[in-house]
Short mmCIF file of C-alpha atoms in Angstrom, two decimals:
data_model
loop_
_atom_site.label_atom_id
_atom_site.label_comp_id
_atom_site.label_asym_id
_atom_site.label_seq_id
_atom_site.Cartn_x
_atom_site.Cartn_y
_atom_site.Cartn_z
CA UNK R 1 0.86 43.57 -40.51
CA UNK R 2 4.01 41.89 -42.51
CA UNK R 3 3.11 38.49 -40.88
CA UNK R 4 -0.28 38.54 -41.15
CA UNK R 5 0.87 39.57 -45.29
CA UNK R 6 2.86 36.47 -45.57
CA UNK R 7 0.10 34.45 -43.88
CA UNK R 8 -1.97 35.15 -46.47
CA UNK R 9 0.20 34.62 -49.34
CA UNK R 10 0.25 31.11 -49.25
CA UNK R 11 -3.13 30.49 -49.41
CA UNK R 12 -4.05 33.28 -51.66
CA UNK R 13 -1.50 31.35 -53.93
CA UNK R 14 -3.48 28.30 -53.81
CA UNK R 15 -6.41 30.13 -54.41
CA UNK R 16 -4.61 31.76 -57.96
CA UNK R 17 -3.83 27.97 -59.07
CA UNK R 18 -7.27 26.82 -58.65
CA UNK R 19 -8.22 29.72 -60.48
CA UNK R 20 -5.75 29.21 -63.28
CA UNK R 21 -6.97 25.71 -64.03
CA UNK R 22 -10.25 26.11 -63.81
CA UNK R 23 -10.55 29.20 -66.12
CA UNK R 24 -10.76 27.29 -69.56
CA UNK R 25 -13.78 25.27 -67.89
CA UNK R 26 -15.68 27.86 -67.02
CA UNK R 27 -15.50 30.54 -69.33
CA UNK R 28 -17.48 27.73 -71.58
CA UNK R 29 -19.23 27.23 -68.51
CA UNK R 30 -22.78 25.98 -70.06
CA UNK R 31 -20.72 23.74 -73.55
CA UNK R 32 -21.10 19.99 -73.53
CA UNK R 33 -17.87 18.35 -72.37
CA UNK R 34 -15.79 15.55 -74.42
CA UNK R 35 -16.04 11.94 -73.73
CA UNK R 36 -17.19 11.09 -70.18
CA UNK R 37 -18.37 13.80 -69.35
CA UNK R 38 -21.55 12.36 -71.10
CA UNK R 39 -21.75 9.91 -68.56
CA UNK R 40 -21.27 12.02 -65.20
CA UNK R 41 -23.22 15.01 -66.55
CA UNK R 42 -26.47 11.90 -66.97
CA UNK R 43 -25.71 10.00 -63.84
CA UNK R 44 -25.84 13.78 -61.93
CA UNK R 45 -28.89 15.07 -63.37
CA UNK R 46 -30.41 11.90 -63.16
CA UNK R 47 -30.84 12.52 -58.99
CA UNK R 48 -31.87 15.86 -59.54
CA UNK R 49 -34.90 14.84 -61.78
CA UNK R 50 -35.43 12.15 -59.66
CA UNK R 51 -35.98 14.75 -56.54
CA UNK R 52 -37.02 17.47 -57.88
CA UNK R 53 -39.31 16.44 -60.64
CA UNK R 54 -40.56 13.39 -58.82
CA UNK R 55 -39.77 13.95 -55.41
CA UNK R 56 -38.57 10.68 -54.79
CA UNK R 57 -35.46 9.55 -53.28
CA UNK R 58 -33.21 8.32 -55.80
CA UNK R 59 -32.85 4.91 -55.60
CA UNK R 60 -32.63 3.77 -59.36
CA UNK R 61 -31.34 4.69 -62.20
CA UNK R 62 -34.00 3.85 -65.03
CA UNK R 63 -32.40 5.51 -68.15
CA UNK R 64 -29.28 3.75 -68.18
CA UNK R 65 -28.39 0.30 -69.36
CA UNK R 66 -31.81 -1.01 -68.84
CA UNK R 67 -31.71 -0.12 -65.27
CA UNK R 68 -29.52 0.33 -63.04
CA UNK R 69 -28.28 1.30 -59.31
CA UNK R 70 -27.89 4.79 -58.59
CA UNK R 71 -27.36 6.21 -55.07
CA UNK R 72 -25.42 3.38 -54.11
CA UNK R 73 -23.18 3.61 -57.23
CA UNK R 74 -19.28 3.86 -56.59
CA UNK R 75 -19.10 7.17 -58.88
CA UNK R 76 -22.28 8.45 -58.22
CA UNK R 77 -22.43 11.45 -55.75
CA UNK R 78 -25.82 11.93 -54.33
CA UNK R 79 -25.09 11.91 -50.91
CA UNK R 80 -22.03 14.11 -51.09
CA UNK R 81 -22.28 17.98 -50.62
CA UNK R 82 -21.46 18.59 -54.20
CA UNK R 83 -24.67 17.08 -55.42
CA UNK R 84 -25.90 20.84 -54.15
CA UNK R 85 -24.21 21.91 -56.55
CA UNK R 86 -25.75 19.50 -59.06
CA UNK R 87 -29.18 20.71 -57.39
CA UNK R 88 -28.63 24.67 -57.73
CA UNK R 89 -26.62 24.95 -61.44
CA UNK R 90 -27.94 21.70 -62.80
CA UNK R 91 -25.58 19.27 -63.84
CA UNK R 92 -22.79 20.54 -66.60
CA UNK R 93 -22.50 23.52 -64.49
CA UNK R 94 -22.36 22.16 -61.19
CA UNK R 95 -19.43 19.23 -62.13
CA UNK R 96 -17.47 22.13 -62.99
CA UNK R 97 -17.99 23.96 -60.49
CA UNK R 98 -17.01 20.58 -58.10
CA UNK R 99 -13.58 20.64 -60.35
CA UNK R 100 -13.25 24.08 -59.68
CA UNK R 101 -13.65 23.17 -55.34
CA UNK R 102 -11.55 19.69 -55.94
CA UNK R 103 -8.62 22.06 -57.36
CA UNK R 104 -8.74 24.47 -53.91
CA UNK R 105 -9.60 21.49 -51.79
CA UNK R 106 -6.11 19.43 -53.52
CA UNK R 107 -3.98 22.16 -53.89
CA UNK R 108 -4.21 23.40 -50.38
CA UNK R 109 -4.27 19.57 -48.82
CA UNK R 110 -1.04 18.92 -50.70
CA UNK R 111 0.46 22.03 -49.20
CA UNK R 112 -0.30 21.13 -45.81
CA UNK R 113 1.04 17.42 -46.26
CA UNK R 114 4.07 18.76 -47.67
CA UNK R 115 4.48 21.03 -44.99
CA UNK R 116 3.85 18.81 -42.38
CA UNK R 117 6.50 16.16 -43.66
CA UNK R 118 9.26 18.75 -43.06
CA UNK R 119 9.01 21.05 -46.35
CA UNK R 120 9.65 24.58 -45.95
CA UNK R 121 6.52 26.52 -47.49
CA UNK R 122 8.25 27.66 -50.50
CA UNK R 123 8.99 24.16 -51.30
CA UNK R 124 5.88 22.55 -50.28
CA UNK R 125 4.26 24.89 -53.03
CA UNK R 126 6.55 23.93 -55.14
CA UNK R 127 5.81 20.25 -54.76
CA UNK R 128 1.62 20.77 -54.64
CA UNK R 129 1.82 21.85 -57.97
CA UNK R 130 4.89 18.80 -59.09
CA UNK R 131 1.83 17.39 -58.01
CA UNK R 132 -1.72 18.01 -57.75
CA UNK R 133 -0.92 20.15 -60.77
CA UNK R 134 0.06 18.25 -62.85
CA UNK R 135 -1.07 16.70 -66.11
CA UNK R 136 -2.47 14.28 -64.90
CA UNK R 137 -4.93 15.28 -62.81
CA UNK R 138 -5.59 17.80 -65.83
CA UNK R 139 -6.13 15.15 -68.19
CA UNK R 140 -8.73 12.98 -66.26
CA UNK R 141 -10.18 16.08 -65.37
CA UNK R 142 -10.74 17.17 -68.78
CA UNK R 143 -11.77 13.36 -70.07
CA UNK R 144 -14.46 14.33 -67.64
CA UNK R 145 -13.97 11.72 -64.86
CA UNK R 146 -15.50 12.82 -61.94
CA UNK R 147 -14.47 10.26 -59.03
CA UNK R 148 -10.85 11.72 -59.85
CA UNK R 149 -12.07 14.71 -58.41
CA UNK R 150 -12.19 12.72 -55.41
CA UNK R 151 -8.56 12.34 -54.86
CA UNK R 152 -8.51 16.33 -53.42
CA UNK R 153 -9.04 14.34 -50.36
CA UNK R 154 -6.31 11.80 -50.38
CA UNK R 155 -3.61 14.63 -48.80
CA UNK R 156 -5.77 15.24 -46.28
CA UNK R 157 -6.68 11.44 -45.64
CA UNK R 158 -3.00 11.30 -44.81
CA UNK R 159 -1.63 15.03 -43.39
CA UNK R 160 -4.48 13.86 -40.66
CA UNK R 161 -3.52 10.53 -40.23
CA UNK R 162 0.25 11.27 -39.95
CA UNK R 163 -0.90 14.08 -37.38
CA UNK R 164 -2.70 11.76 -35.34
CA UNK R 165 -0.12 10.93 -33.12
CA UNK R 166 0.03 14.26 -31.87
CA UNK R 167 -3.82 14.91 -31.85
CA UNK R 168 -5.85 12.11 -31.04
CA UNK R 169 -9.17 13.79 -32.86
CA UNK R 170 -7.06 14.34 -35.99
CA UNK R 171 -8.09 10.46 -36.15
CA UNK R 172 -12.13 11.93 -36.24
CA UNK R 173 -11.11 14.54 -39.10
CA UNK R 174 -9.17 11.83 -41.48
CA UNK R 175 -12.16 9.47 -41.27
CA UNK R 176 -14.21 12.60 -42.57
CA UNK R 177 -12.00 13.32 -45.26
CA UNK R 178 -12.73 9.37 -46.31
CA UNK R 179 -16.17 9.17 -45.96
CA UNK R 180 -15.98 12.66 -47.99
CA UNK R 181 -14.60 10.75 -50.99
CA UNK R 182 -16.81 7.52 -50.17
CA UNK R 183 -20.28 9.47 -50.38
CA UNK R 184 -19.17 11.43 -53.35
CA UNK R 185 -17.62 10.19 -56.32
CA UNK R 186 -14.52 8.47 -55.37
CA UNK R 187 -15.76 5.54 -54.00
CA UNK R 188 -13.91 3.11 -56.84
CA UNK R 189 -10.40 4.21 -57.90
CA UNK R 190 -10.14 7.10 -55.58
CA UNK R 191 -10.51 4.55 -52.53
CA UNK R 192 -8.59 1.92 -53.58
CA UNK R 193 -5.57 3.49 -54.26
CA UNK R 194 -5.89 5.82 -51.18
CA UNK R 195 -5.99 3.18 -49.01
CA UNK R 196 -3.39 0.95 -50.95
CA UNK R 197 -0.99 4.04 -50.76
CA UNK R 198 -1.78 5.23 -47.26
CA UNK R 199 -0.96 0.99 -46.23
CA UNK R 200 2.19 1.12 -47.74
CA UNK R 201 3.17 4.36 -46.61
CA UNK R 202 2.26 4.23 -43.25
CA UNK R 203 3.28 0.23 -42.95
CA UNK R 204 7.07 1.54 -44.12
CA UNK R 205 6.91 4.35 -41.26
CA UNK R 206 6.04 1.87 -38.82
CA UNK R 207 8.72 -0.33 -39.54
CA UNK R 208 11.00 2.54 -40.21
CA UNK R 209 10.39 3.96 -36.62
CA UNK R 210 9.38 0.71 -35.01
CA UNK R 211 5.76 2.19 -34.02
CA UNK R 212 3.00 0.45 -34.29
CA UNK R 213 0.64 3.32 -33.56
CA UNK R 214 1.10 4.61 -37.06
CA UNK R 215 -0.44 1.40 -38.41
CA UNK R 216 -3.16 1.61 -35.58
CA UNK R 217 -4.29 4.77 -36.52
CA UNK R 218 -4.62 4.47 -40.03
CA UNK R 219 -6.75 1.28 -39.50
CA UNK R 220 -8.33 3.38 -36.82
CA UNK R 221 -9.17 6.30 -38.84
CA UNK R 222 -10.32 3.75 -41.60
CA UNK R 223 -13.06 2.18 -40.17
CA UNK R 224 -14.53 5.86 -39.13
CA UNK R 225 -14.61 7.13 -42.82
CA UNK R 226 -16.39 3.86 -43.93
CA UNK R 227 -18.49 3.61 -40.93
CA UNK R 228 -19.55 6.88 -41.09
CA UNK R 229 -20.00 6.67 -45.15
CA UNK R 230 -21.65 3.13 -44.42
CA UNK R 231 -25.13 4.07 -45.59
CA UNK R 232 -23.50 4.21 -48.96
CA UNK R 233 -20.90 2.23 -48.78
CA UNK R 234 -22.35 -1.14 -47.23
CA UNK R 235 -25.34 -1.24 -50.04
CA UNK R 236 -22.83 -0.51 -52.66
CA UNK R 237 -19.95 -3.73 -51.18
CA UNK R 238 -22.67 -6.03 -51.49
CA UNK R 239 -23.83 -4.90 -55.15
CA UNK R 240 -20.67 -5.00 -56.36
CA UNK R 241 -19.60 -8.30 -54.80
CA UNK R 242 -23.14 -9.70 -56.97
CA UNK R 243 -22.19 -7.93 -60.04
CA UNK R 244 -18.54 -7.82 -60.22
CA UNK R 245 -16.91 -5.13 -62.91
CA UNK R 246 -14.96 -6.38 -65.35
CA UNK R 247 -11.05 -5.43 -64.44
CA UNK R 248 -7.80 -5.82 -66.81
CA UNK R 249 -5.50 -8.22 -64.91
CA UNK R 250 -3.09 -8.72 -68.23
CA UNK R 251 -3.10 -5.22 -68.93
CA UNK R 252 0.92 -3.65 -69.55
CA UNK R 253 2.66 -0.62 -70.37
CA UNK R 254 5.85 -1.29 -72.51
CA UNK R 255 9.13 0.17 -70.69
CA UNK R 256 10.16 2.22 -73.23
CA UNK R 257 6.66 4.29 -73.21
CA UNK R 258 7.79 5.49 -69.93
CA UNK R 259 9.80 8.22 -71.43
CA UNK R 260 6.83 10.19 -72.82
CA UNK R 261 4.69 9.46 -70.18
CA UNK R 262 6.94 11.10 -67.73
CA UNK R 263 9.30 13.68 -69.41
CA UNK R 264 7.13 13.66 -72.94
CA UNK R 265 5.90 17.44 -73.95
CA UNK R 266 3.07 15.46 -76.20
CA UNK R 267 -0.13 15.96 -73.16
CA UNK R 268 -2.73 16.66 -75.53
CA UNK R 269 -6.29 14.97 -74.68
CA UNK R 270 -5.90 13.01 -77.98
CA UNK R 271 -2.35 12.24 -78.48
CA UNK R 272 -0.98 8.70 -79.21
CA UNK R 273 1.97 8.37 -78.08
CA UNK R 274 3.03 4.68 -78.02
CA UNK R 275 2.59 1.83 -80.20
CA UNK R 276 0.08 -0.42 -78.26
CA UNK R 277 -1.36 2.56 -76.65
CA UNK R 278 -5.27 0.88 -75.72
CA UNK R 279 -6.61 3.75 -73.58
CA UNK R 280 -6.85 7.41 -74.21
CA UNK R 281 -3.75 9.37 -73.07
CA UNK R 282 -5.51 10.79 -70.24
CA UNK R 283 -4.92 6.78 -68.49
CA UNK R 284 -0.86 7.41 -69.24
CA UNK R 285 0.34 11.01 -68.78
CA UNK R 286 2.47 11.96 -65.92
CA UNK R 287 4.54 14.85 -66.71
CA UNK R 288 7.86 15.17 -64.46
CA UNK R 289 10.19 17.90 -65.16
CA UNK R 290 13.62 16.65 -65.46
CA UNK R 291 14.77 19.55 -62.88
CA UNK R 292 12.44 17.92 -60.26
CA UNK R 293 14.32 14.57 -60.88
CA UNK R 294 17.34 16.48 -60.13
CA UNK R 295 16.24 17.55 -56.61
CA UNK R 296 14.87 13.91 -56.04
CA UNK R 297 17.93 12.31 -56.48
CA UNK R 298 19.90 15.23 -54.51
CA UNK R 299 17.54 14.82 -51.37
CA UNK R 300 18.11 10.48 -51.77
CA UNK R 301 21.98 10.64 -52.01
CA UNK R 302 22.32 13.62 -48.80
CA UNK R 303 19.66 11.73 -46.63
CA UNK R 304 18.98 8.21 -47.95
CA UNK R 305 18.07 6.61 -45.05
CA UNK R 306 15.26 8.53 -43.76
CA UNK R 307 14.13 9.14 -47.35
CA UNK R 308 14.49 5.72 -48.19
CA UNK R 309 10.23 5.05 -47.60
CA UNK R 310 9.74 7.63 -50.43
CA UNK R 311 11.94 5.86 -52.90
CA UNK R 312 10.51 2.90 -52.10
CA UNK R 313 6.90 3.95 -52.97
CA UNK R 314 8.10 4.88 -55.82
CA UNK R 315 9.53 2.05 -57.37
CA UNK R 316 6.61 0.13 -56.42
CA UNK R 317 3.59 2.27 -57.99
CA UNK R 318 6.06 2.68 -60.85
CA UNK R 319 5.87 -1.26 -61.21
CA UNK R 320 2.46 -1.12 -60.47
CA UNK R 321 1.65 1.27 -62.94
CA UNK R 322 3.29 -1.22 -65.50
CA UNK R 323 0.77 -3.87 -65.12
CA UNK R 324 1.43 -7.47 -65.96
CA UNK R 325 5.15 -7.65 -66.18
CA UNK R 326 5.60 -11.16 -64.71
CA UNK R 327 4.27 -13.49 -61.72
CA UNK R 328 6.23 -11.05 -59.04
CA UNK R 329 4.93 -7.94 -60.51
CA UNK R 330 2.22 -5.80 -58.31
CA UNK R 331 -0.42 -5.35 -60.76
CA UNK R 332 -0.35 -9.57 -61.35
CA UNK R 333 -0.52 -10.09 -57.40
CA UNK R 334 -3.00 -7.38 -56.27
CA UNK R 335 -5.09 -8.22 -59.42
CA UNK R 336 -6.19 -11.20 -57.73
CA UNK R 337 -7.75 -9.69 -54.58
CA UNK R 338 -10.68 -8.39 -54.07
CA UNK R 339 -11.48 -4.24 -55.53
CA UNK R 340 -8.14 -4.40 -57.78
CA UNK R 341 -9.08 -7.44 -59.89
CA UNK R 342 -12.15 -5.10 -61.00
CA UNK R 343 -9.61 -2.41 -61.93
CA UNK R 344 -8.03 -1.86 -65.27
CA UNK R 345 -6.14 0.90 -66.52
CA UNK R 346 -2.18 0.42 -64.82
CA UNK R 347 -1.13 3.99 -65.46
CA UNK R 348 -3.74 5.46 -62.77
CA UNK R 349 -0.94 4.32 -60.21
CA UNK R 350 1.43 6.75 -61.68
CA UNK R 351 0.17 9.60 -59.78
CA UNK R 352 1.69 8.52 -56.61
CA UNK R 353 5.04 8.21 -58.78
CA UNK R 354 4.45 12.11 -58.86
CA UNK R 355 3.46 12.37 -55.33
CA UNK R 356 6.90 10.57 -54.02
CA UNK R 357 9.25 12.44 -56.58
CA UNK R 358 7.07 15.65 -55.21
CA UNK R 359 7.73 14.34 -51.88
CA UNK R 360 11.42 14.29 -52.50
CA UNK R 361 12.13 17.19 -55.21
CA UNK R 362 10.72 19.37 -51.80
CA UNK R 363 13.61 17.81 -49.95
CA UNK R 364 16.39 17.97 -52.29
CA UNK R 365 15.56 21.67 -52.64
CA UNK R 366 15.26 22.30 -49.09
CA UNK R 367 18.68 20.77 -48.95
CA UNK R 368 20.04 23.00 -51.35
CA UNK R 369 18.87 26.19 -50.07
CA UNK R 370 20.06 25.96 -46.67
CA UNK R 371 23.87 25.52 -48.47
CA UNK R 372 23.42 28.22 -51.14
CA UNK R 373 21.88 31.25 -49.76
CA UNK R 374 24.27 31.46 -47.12
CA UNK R 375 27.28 30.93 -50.15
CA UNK R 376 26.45 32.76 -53.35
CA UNK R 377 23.33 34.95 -54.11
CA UNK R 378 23.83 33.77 -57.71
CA UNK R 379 23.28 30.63 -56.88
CA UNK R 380 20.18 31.21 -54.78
CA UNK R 381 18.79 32.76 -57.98
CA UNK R 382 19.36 30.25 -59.85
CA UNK R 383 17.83 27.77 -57.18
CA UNK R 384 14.72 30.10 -57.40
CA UNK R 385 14.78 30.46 -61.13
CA UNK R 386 14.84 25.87 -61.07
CA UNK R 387 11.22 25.93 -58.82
CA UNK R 388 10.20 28.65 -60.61
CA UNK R 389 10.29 26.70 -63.66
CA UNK R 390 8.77 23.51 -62.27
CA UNK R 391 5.69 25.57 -61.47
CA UNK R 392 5.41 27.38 -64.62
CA UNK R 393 6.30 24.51 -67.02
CA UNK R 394 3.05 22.67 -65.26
CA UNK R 395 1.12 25.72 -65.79
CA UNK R 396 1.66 25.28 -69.07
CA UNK R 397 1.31 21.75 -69.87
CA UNK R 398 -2.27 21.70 -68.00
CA UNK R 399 -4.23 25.35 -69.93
CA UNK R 400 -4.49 23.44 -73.32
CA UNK R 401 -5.51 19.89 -71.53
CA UNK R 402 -8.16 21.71 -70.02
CA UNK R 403 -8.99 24.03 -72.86
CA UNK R 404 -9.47 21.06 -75.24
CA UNK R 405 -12.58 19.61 -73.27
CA UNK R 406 -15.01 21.76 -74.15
CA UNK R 407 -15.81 22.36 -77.45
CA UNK R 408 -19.77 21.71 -78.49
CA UNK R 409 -22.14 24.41 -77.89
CA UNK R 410 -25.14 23.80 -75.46
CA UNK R 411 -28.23 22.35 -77.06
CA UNK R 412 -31.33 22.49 -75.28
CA UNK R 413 -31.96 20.01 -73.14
CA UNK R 414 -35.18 18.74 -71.71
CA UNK R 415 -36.97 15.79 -70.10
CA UNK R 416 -39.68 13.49 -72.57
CA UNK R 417 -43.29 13.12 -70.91
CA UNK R 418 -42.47 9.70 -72.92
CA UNK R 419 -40.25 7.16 -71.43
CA UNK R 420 -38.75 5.10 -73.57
CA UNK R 421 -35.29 2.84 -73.66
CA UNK R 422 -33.27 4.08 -76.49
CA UNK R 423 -29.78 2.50 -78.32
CA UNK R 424 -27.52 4.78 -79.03
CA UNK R 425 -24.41 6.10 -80.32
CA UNK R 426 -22.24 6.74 -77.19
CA UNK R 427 -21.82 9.21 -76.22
CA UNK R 428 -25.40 10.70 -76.20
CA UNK R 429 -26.95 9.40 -73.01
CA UNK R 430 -27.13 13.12 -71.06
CA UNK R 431 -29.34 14.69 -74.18
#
């Protein structure tokens, strides 16, 4: 019975933090959201008119823009099992409710990727929530931008991979967790930067390990997520290749920003926190507690050679995240092939800066505990009281992020027997 106890704590833990983040969401669970959320709430009820008031399949988007793709769309979700959602609660409701999923579906992939990279549980919790908790996940979230839901499946996309050279069908289940994000919304940023991260990081294990099975996989396990997502995806390549968005290529982040972005206390939805900041904070905020550094830099110095991928990664999304910083920088050079020269907004790569010091803050505390809790129980507390403190301090960054994004009252709501193209003040395409 005490196993079966401590089997369940875990997950009942993950459970409690999707919970927690969700709460300020849905206790306003019917109020109109800030900012984009305009846009997602219009392009999901826009398929559930289409099917349910017209019973047509929803091929086209008339009320937006003149006109406009809609199925097919890179952030539209039709085909994805959280447009049931859209279908049963209608869609302010149901996008919610998909945060509310994305949340479980994150927290619990990043538990198993940490765990499966060597962390103990106690630190793999510890690093989901570094993580997958932190701001800046919360902040997109509360901006309202849906296909950053769609990064829930990006641990899995790897903890599969990674596993695949154990269990050859673990290939089958990370091509699922692609096409997942493909057919939902994810099938922009989300995809890109999966794949660009999952590249680099499995590309570095091959070399480190002199494998080339890792690579083979991953290519492997590719082509099933896209094939399998093709019905969406192929229709949507050639669109965009004939009506190419309009990326950022020049875009930068000055150096000295860097300090708020990462170890600033300033997260609010609306803060400006730089001079030259162009986008809305939610493109720039990546909260890193200082004591997570600390176990970063103690798991690099005791094992730097096998950690030595992880700092890598780092440094290079950190660069990346930059933007233009001269001819040799990443965002210059990627900017000019095909999916990232339609991409703007640098800081998005930032997250994977959390994911790597995640990655390593596990280790370093791992490290730690196997020297300490055999030496001096005060020092064990104190090692407790340091993760204990990385959770809670991201528990409390995120509640105001995501209490601040719903503040409007519902206002009813209802589809004109008169079609007509309107211009309008943006945001008010949903009413």
């Amino acid at each position: 019975m005490e196993i079966k106890k401590q089997q369940l704590l875990y997950p009942l833990t993950l459970i409690a933090l999707a919970i927690y983040y969700v709460i300020p969401f849905l206790k306003r669970y019917d109020y109109w959201g800030v900012r984009d959320w305009d846009l997602f709430a219009t392009i999901a009820a826009v398929p559930v008119g289409s099917i349910l008031e017209y019973g047509q399949f929803p091929f086209w988007n008339p009320y937006m823009g003149g006109g406009n793709i809609l199925f097919h769309h890179p952030e539209v979700a039709v085909l994805s099992p959280f447009f049931l959602l859209y279908m049963v609660f209608g869609a302010v409701v149901g996008l919610k409710l998909q945060v509310a999923i994305c949340y479980l579906i994150g927290f619990w992939g990043s538990f198993r990727l940490f765990e499966r990279f060597g962390h103990s549980r106690l630190a793999a919790l510890m690093a989901s929530v570094a993580y997958f908790g932190s701001v800046h996940f919360a902040l997109h979230f509360a901006e309202g931008h849906m296909p950053f839901t769609h990064f829930c499946f990006l641990p899995w996309f790897v903890y599969f991979v990674h596993r695949s050279t154990e269990r050859k069908r673990d290939i089958i289940m990370a091509g699922f967790s692609l096409a997942l994000m493909v057919l939902g919304n994810g099938a922009a940023i989300p995809l890109l930067y999966t794949l660009t991260f999952s590249v680099l990081l499995f590309g570095l294990i091959a070399l480190q390990q002199r494998e080339i099975i890792w690579v083979k996989n991953l290519l492997l396990a590719t082509m099933i997520g896209l094939g399998v997502a093709a019905v969406k995806f192929l229709p949507m390549t050639v669109y965009l290749l004939n009506n190419k968005w309009e990326g950022n290529p020049a875009e930068t982040i000055p150096v000295g920003a860097l300090g708020k972005i990462f170890f600033g206390w300033n997260h609010s939805l609306f803060a400006r926190n730089f001079e030259g900041q162009y986008w809305g904070w939610h493109e720039y905020g990546a909260y890193l507690s200082p004591i997570l550094v600390v176990l970063a830099l103690v798991a690099i110095v005791y094992n730097f050679r096998r950690l030595r991928v992880w700092l890598f990664l780092i440094l290079f999304f950190l660069l990346l995240g930059l933007g233009d910083v001269g001819s040799w920088s990443p965002w210059r050079i990627l900017s000019s092939l095909p999916g990232f020269s339609s991409t703007r907004c640098t800081g998005r790569a930032f997250q994977f800066v959390l994911l790597g010091m995640a990655m390593l803050g596990g280790y370093g505390f791992d490290h730690l505990s196997q020297r300490v809790f055999t030496t001096s129980r005060w020092l064990a507390r104190g090692l407790y009281a340091a993760l204990a403190l990385i959770i809670v301090t991201n528990l409390i960054f995120a509640w105001p992020i995501m209490n601040s994004a719903f503040k409007t009252r519902p206002e009813p709501v209802f589809r004109s027997p008169v079609f007509a193209h309107v211009i309008d003040k943006k945001p008010q395409a949903y009413r």
